[in-house]
mmCIF file of C-alpha atoms in Angstrom:
data_model
loop_
_atom_site.group_PDB
_atom_site.id
_atom_site.type_symbol
_atom_site.label_atom_id
_atom_site.label_comp_id
_atom_site.label_asym_id
_atom_site.label_seq_id
_atom_site.Cartn_x
_atom_site.Cartn_y
_atom_site.Cartn_z
ATOM 1 C CA GLY A 944 0.150 0.267 0.067
ATOM 2 C CA GLN A 945 0.953 3.464 -0.124
ATOM 3 C CA ASN A 946 0.020 4.930 3.468
ATOM 4 C CA ILE A 947 1.878 8.169 5.298
ATOM 5 C CA ASP A 948 1.063 10.155 7.363
ATOM 6 C CA GLN A 949 1.682 12.951 9.205
ATOM 7 C CA PRO A 950 -0.335 16.097 11.697
ATOM 8 C CA THR A 951 -2.433 18.245 9.840
ATOM 9 C CA GLU A 952 -1.662 21.606 11.638
ATOM 10 C CA MET A 953 1.025 22.452 14.316
ATOM 11 C CA THR A 954 1.529 26.036 15.965
ATOM 12 C CA ALA A 955 4.608 27.027 17.727
ATOM 13 C CA THR A 956 6.348 30.419 19.181
ATOM 14 C CA GLU A 957 9.092 32.312 17.102
ATOM 15 C CA GLY A 958 12.174 30.835 18.949
ATOM 16 C CA ALA A 959 11.199 27.508 20.146
ATOM 17 C CA ILE A 960 11.923 24.179 18.710
ATOM 18 C CA VAL A 961 9.134 22.099 16.511
ATOM 19 C CA GLN A 962 8.658 18.651 15.967
ATOM 20 C CA ILE A 963 7.214 17.517 12.903
ATOM 21 C CA ASN A 964 6.355 13.742 12.651
ATOM 22 C CA CYS A 965 5.814 11.318 9.895
ATOM 23 C CA THR A 966 5.282 7.462 9.503
ATOM 24 C CA TYR A 967 4.710 5.376 6.355
ATOM 25 C CA GLN A 968 3.675 1.983 5.595
ATOM 26 C CA THR A 969 5.867 0.634 2.476
ATOM 27 C CA SER A 970 7.178 -2.620 0.989
ATOM 28 C CA GLY A 971 9.402 -1.124 -1.041
ATOM 29 C CA PHE A 972 11.692 1.922 -0.121
ATOM 30 C CA ASN A 973 14.386 4.599 -1.566
ATOM 31 C CA GLY A 974 14.566 7.467 1.021
ATOM 32 C CA LEU A 975 12.616 9.670 2.962
ATOM 33 C CA PHE A 976 12.220 13.586 1.555
ATOM 34 C CA TRP A 977 11.060 16.271 3.659
ATOM 35 C CA TYR A 978 10.180 19.532 1.672
ATOM 36 C CA GLN A 979 8.950 22.966 2.516
ATOM 37 C CA GLN A 980 5.904 24.590 0.230
ATOM 38 C CA HIS A 981 4.608 27.932 1.238
ATOM 39 C CA ALA A 982 1.642 28.978 0.255
ATOM 40 C CA GLY A 983 0.659 29.621 -3.732
ATOM 41 C CA GLU A 984 4.024 28.465 -3.936
ATOM 42 C CA ALA A 985 5.699 25.038 -5.268
ATOM 43 C CA PRO A 986 7.876 22.620 -2.975
ATOM 44 C CA THR A 987 11.401 23.730 -2.044
ATOM 45 C CA PHE A 988 13.580 20.762 -0.763
ATOM 46 C CA LEU A 989 14.753 20.284 2.815
ATOM 47 C CA SER A 990 16.385 17.060 3.026
ATOM 48 C CA TYR A 991 16.645 14.149 2.072
ATOM 49 C CA ASN A 992 17.596 10.299 4.543
ATOM 50 C CA VAL A 993 18.332 7.072 3.356
ATOM 51 C CA LEU A 994 19.752 5.699 6.385
ATOM 52 C CA ASP A 995 19.130 5.608 9.776
ATOM 53 C CA GLY A 996 19.702 8.709 11.953
ATOM 54 C CA LEU A 997 19.678 11.952 12.323
ATOM 55 C CA GLU A 998 20.990 14.854 9.408
ATOM 56 C CA GLU A 999 21.554 18.230 10.652
ATOM 57 C CA LYS A 1000 21.384 21.075 8.409
ATOM 58 C CA GLY A 1001 21.122 24.065 10.089
ATOM 59 C CA ARG A 1002 18.546 25.375 11.852
ATOM 60 C CA PHE A 1003 16.682 21.722 10.202
ATOM 61 C CA SER A 1004 17.281 18.194 11.009
ATOM 62 C CA SER A 1005 15.612 15.550 9.996
ATOM 63 C CA PHE A 1006 15.935 11.978 11.247
ATOM 64 C CA LEU A 1007 14.701 8.379 10.043
ATOM 65 C CA SER A 1008 14.137 5.162 11.284
ATOM 66 C CA ARG A 1009 13.185 2.462 8.214
ATOM 67 C CA SER A 1010 12.654 -0.135 10.550
ATOM 68 C CA LYS A 1011 10.226 1.989 12.603
ATOM 69 C CA GLY A 1012 8.639 3.530 9.267
ATOM 70 C CA TYR A 1013 9.139 6.700 10.865
ATOM 71 C CA SER A 1014 10.861 10.221 10.300
ATOM 72 C CA TYR A 1015 10.916 13.651 11.781
ATOM 73 C CA LEU A 1016 11.684 17.183 10.894
ATOM 74 C CA LEU A 1017 13.165 19.279 13.649
ATOM 75 C CA LEU A 1018 13.402 23.586 12.928
ATOM 76 C CA LYS A 1019 15.430 24.772 15.842
ATOM 77 C CA GLU A 1020 15.388 29.005 16.426
ATOM 78 C CA LEU A 1021 12.251 29.038 14.561
ATOM 79 C CA GLN A 1022 11.471 32.492 12.767
ATOM 80 C CA MET A 1023 8.121 33.724 11.696
ATOM 81 C CA LYS A 1024 8.795 32.915 8.203
ATOM 82 C CA ASP A 1025 9.017 29.605 8.786
ATOM 83 C CA SER A 1026 5.181 29.468 8.550
ATOM 84 C CA ALA A 1027 4.474 27.098 5.691
ATOM 85 C CA SER A 1028 3.479 23.592 5.138
ATOM 86 C CA TYR A 1029 5.910 21.124 5.716
ATOM 87 C CA LEU A 1030 5.594 17.652 2.995
ATOM 88 C CA CYS A 1031 7.239 14.911 3.876
ATOM 89 C CA ALA A 1032 7.646 11.960 0.563
ATOM 90 C CA TYR A 1033 9.088 8.718 0.280
ATOM 91 C CA MET A 1034 10.446 6.834 -2.293
ATOM 92 C CA ASP A 1035 8.771 3.909 -3.636
ATOM 93 C CA SER A 1036 10.478 0.847 -5.370
ATOM 94 C CA ASN A 1037 9.943 2.288 -8.681
ATOM 95 C CA TYR A 1038 11.454 5.847 -7.497
ATOM 96 C CA GLN A 1039 8.461 7.488 -7.530
ATOM 97 C CA LEU A 1040 7.408 9.978 -4.436
ATOM 98 C CA ILE A 1041 4.311 8.851 -2.245
ATOM 99 C CA TRP A 1042 3.610 11.854 -0.775
ATOM 100 C CA GLY A 1043 2.118 12.898 3.080
ATOM 101 C CA ALA A 1044 -0.257 15.761 2.696
ATOM 102 C CA GLY A 1045 1.224 17.872 4.628
ATOM 103 C CA THR A 1046 1.728 19.965 7.734
ATOM 104 C CA LYS A 1047 0.612 23.382 7.885
ATOM 105 C CA LEU A 1048 3.391 25.047 10.884
ATOM 106 C CA ILE A 1049 2.228 28.287 12.170
ATOM 107 C CA ILE A 1050 4.476 30.528 13.961
ATOM 108 C CA LYS A 1051 2.925 32.805 16.867
ATOM 109 C CA PRO A 1052 5.427 35.717 17.910
ATOM 110 C CA GLY B 1102 21.064 23.457 -6.992
ATOM 111 C CA ALA B 1103 19.328 22.587 -10.619
ATOM 112 C CA VAL B 1104 16.533 25.306 -11.675
ATOM 113 C CA VAL B 1105 13.754 24.297 -13.418
ATOM 114 C CA SER B 1106 11.256 27.203 -14.843
ATOM 115 C CA GLN B 1107 7.518 26.992 -16.033
ATOM 116 C CA HIS B 1108 5.403 29.208 -17.940
ATOM 117 C CA PRO B 1109 2.792 30.545 -17.679
ATOM 118 C CA SER B 1110 3.020 30.735 -13.344
ATOM 119 C CA ARG B 1111 -0.597 32.649 -13.775
ATOM 120 C CA VAL B 1112 -3.323 31.974 -16.843
ATOM 121 C CA ILE B 1113 -6.899 32.376 -17.068
ATOM 122 C CA CYS B 1114 -8.720 31.033 -19.565
ATOM 123 C CA LYS B 1115 -12.439 30.471 -20.638
ATOM 124 C CA SER B 1116 -14.341 26.830 -20.534
ATOM 125 C CA GLY B 1117 -14.229 24.722 -23.245
ATOM 126 C CA THR B 1118 -10.313 26.781 -24.291
ATOM 127 C CA SER B 1119 -6.982 24.310 -24.271
ATOM 128 C CA VAL B 1120 -4.382 25.564 -22.352
ATOM 129 C CA LYS B 1121 -0.359 24.695 -22.499
ATOM 130 C CA ILE B 1122 1.972 24.683 -19.768
ATOM 131 C CA GLU B 1123 5.490 24.565 -20.119
ATOM 132 C CA CYS B 1124 8.124 23.038 -17.902
ATOM 133 C CA ARG B 1125 12.147 23.530 -18.649
ATOM 134 C CA SER B 1126 15.260 22.048 -16.870
ATOM 135 C CA LEU B 1127 17.495 25.018 -17.202
ATOM 136 C CA ASP B 1128 20.755 23.813 -15.834
ATOM 137 C CA PHE B 1129 20.583 19.572 -16.337
ATOM 138 C CA GLN B 1130 19.220 17.116 -18.604
ATOM 139 C CA ALA B 1131 15.992 16.034 -16.965
ATOM 140 C CA THR B 1132 15.593 12.680 -18.226
ATOM 141 C CA THR B 1133 11.697 12.260 -16.272
ATOM 142 C CA MET B 1134 9.629 14.901 -15.510
ATOM 143 C CA PHE B 1135 6.468 14.681 -13.547
ATOM 144 C CA TRP B 1136 3.184 16.954 -13.649
ATOM 145 C CA TYR B 1137 0.973 17.558 -10.192
ATOM 146 C CA ARG B 1138 -1.685 18.864 -9.353
ATOM 147 C CA GLN B 1139 -2.554 20.577 -6.211
ATOM 148 C CA PHE B 1140 -6.263 22.116 -5.270
ATOM 149 C CA PRO B 1141 -6.191 24.348 -2.122
ATOM 150 C CA LYS B 1142 -4.996 23.306 1.317
ATOM 151 C CA GLN B 1143 -4.402 19.697 -0.463
ATOM 152 C CA SER B 1144 -0.942 17.750 -1.108
ATOM 153 C CA LEU B 1145 0.480 17.242 -3.845
ATOM 154 C CA MET B 1146 -1.157 15.055 -6.836
ATOM 155 C CA LEU B 1147 0.725 13.488 -9.597
ATOM 156 C CA MET B 1148 -0.794 13.311 -12.660
ATOM 157 C CA ALA B 1149 2.085 11.567 -15.042
ATOM 158 C CA THR B 1150 5.182 10.872 -15.111
ATOM 159 C CA SER B 1151 7.220 11.272 -18.696
ATOM 160 C CA ASN B 1152 10.224 10.262 -19.579
ATOM 161 C CA GLU B 1153 12.410 11.764 -22.457
ATOM 162 C CA GLY B 1154 10.785 10.796 -25.883
ATOM 163 C CA SER B 1155 8.165 7.790 -24.494
ATOM 164 C CA LYS B 1156 4.750 8.244 -23.855
ATOM 165 C CA ALA B 1157 3.834 9.655 -20.302
ATOM 166 C CA THR B 1158 2.371 7.141 -17.626
ATOM 167 C CA TYR B 1159 -0.877 8.562 -16.576
ATOM 168 C CA GLU B 1160 -2.176 8.343 -12.353
ATOM 169 C CA GLN B 1161 -5.057 6.317 -12.258
ATOM 170 C CA GLY B 1162 -8.105 8.489 -12.602
ATOM 171 C CA VAL B 1163 -6.305 11.219 -15.130
ATOM 172 C CA GLU B 1164 -7.746 11.216 -18.403
ATOM 173 C CA LYS B 1165 -4.854 11.066 -20.914
ATOM 174 C CA ASP B 1166 -6.898 12.807 -23.594
ATOM 175 C CA LYS B 1167 -7.817 15.841 -21.797
ATOM 176 C CA PHE B 1168 -4.199 16.610 -20.259
ATOM 177 C CA LEU B 1169 -1.873 15.960 -22.927
ATOM 178 C CA ILE B 1170 2.381 15.613 -21.961
ATOM 179 C CA ASN B 1171 4.595 15.643 -24.453
ATOM 180 C CA HIS B 1172 8.655 15.142 -23.281
ATOM 181 C CA ALA B 1173 10.242 15.877 -26.870
ATOM 182 C CA SER B 1174 13.742 16.808 -25.471
ATOM 183 C CA LEU B 1175 15.940 16.145 -22.522
ATOM 184 C CA THR B 1176 14.881 20.161 -21.224
ATOM 185 C CA LEU B 1177 11.232 20.765 -22.124
ATOM 186 C CA SER B 1178 8.101 18.617 -20.832
ATOM 187 C CA THR B 1179 4.355 20.479 -21.832
ATOM 188 C CA LEU B 1180 1.511 19.885 -20.338
ATOM 189 C CA THR B 1181 -2.129 20.905 -22.378
ATOM 190 C CA VAL B 1182 -5.242 20.584 -20.558
ATOM 191 C CA THR B 1183 -7.791 20.217 -23.011
ATOM 192 C CA SER B 1184 -11.391 21.550 -23.420
ATOM 193 C CA ALA B 1185 -10.967 23.480 -20.075
ATOM 194 C CA HIS B 1186 -13.593 23.348 -17.298
ATOM 195 C CA PRO B 1187 -13.863 25.231 -14.118
ATOM 196 C CA GLU B 1188 -13.410 22.304 -12.224
ATOM 197 C CA ASP B 1189 -9.743 22.133 -14.222
ATOM 198 C CA SER B 1190 -8.908 24.969 -12.277
ATOM 199 C CA SER B 1191 -5.954 24.655 -9.825
ATOM 200 C CA PHE B 1192 -2.339 25.171 -9.022
ATOM 201 C CA TYR B 1193 -0.095 22.829 -11.655
ATOM 202 C CA ILE B 1194 3.747 22.129 -10.660
ATOM 203 C CA CYS B 1195 5.866 20.448 -12.906
ATOM 204 C CA SER B 1196 9.478 18.637 -11.495
ATOM 205 C CA ALA B 1197 12.416 17.093 -13.334
ATOM 206 C CA ARG B 1198 14.763 14.945 -12.396
ATOM 207 C CA GLY B 1199 18.406 13.739 -13.731
ATOM 208 C CA ALA B 1200 19.580 10.042 -14.478
ATOM 209 C CA ALA B 1201 21.908 9.973 -11.718
ATOM 210 C CA ASP B 1202 19.613 11.433 -9.378
ATOM 211 C CA TYR B 1203 17.166 11.019 -6.823
ATOM 212 C CA GLU B 1204 15.543 14.606 -6.146
ATOM 213 C CA GLN B 1205 13.167 16.209 -7.853
ATOM 214 C CA TYR B 1206 13.418 19.931 -8.917
ATOM 215 C CA PHE B 1207 10.252 21.868 -8.727
ATOM 216 C CA GLY B 1208 8.802 24.526 -11.084
ATOM 217 C CA PRO B 1209 7.557 27.466 -9.544
ATOM 218 C CA GLY B 1210 3.850 25.847 -10.497
ATOM 219 C CA THR B 1211 1.364 27.619 -13.183
ATOM 220 C CA ARG B 1212 -2.042 28.760 -11.656
ATOM 221 C CA LEU B 1213 -4.891 27.839 -13.652
ATOM 222 C CA THR B 1214 -8.455 29.467 -13.426
ATOM 223 C CA VAL B 1215 -11.112 28.569 -15.586
ATOM 224 C CA THR B 1216 -14.166 30.667 -15.907
#
């Protein structure tokens, strides 16, 4: 099947830390992507994990556990401009991206 | 990073007319291009996958005679929405991938409004 789940919406405070979780079930897996999408714009690439563990890139980090079918995106030192939707997607055995519905992140001052 | 352009960024057309959207990879050869549609507050929905020189593979429920896709070169793919109807109004996004790459590079999207 092609099941991938992430929360619909999250709220966080400027300067704080937020973790967006993503779970998936698939028989074929070639990595997990996180994209950021501002309203009315196309997605922009944030991270790609294919091995277990944490990948850190500036204020953003992404974690993967293949055995648990679980990933998270960690955003530190939140800024107002981080208000956006965050999409997780796994790449299946045909190298096609299977998208989650996206998590709308609202940052409050 | 790799750059993908889309044209036009916005288009308004009358019901029954056809609209062509272009997707270009500007600094790399895109062996595979993807066309997505996104309705407000919903996730990306893959419409079709096209490989250069081959016929596009359409997802279930997407009418290939209505959404014509041409991927004639390694840098250009086009999506033509034929006989457009108001329910075709949506945000259409293309992405491109090179031969030795897993990442998809997205175009800026095209906002189609059918009146």
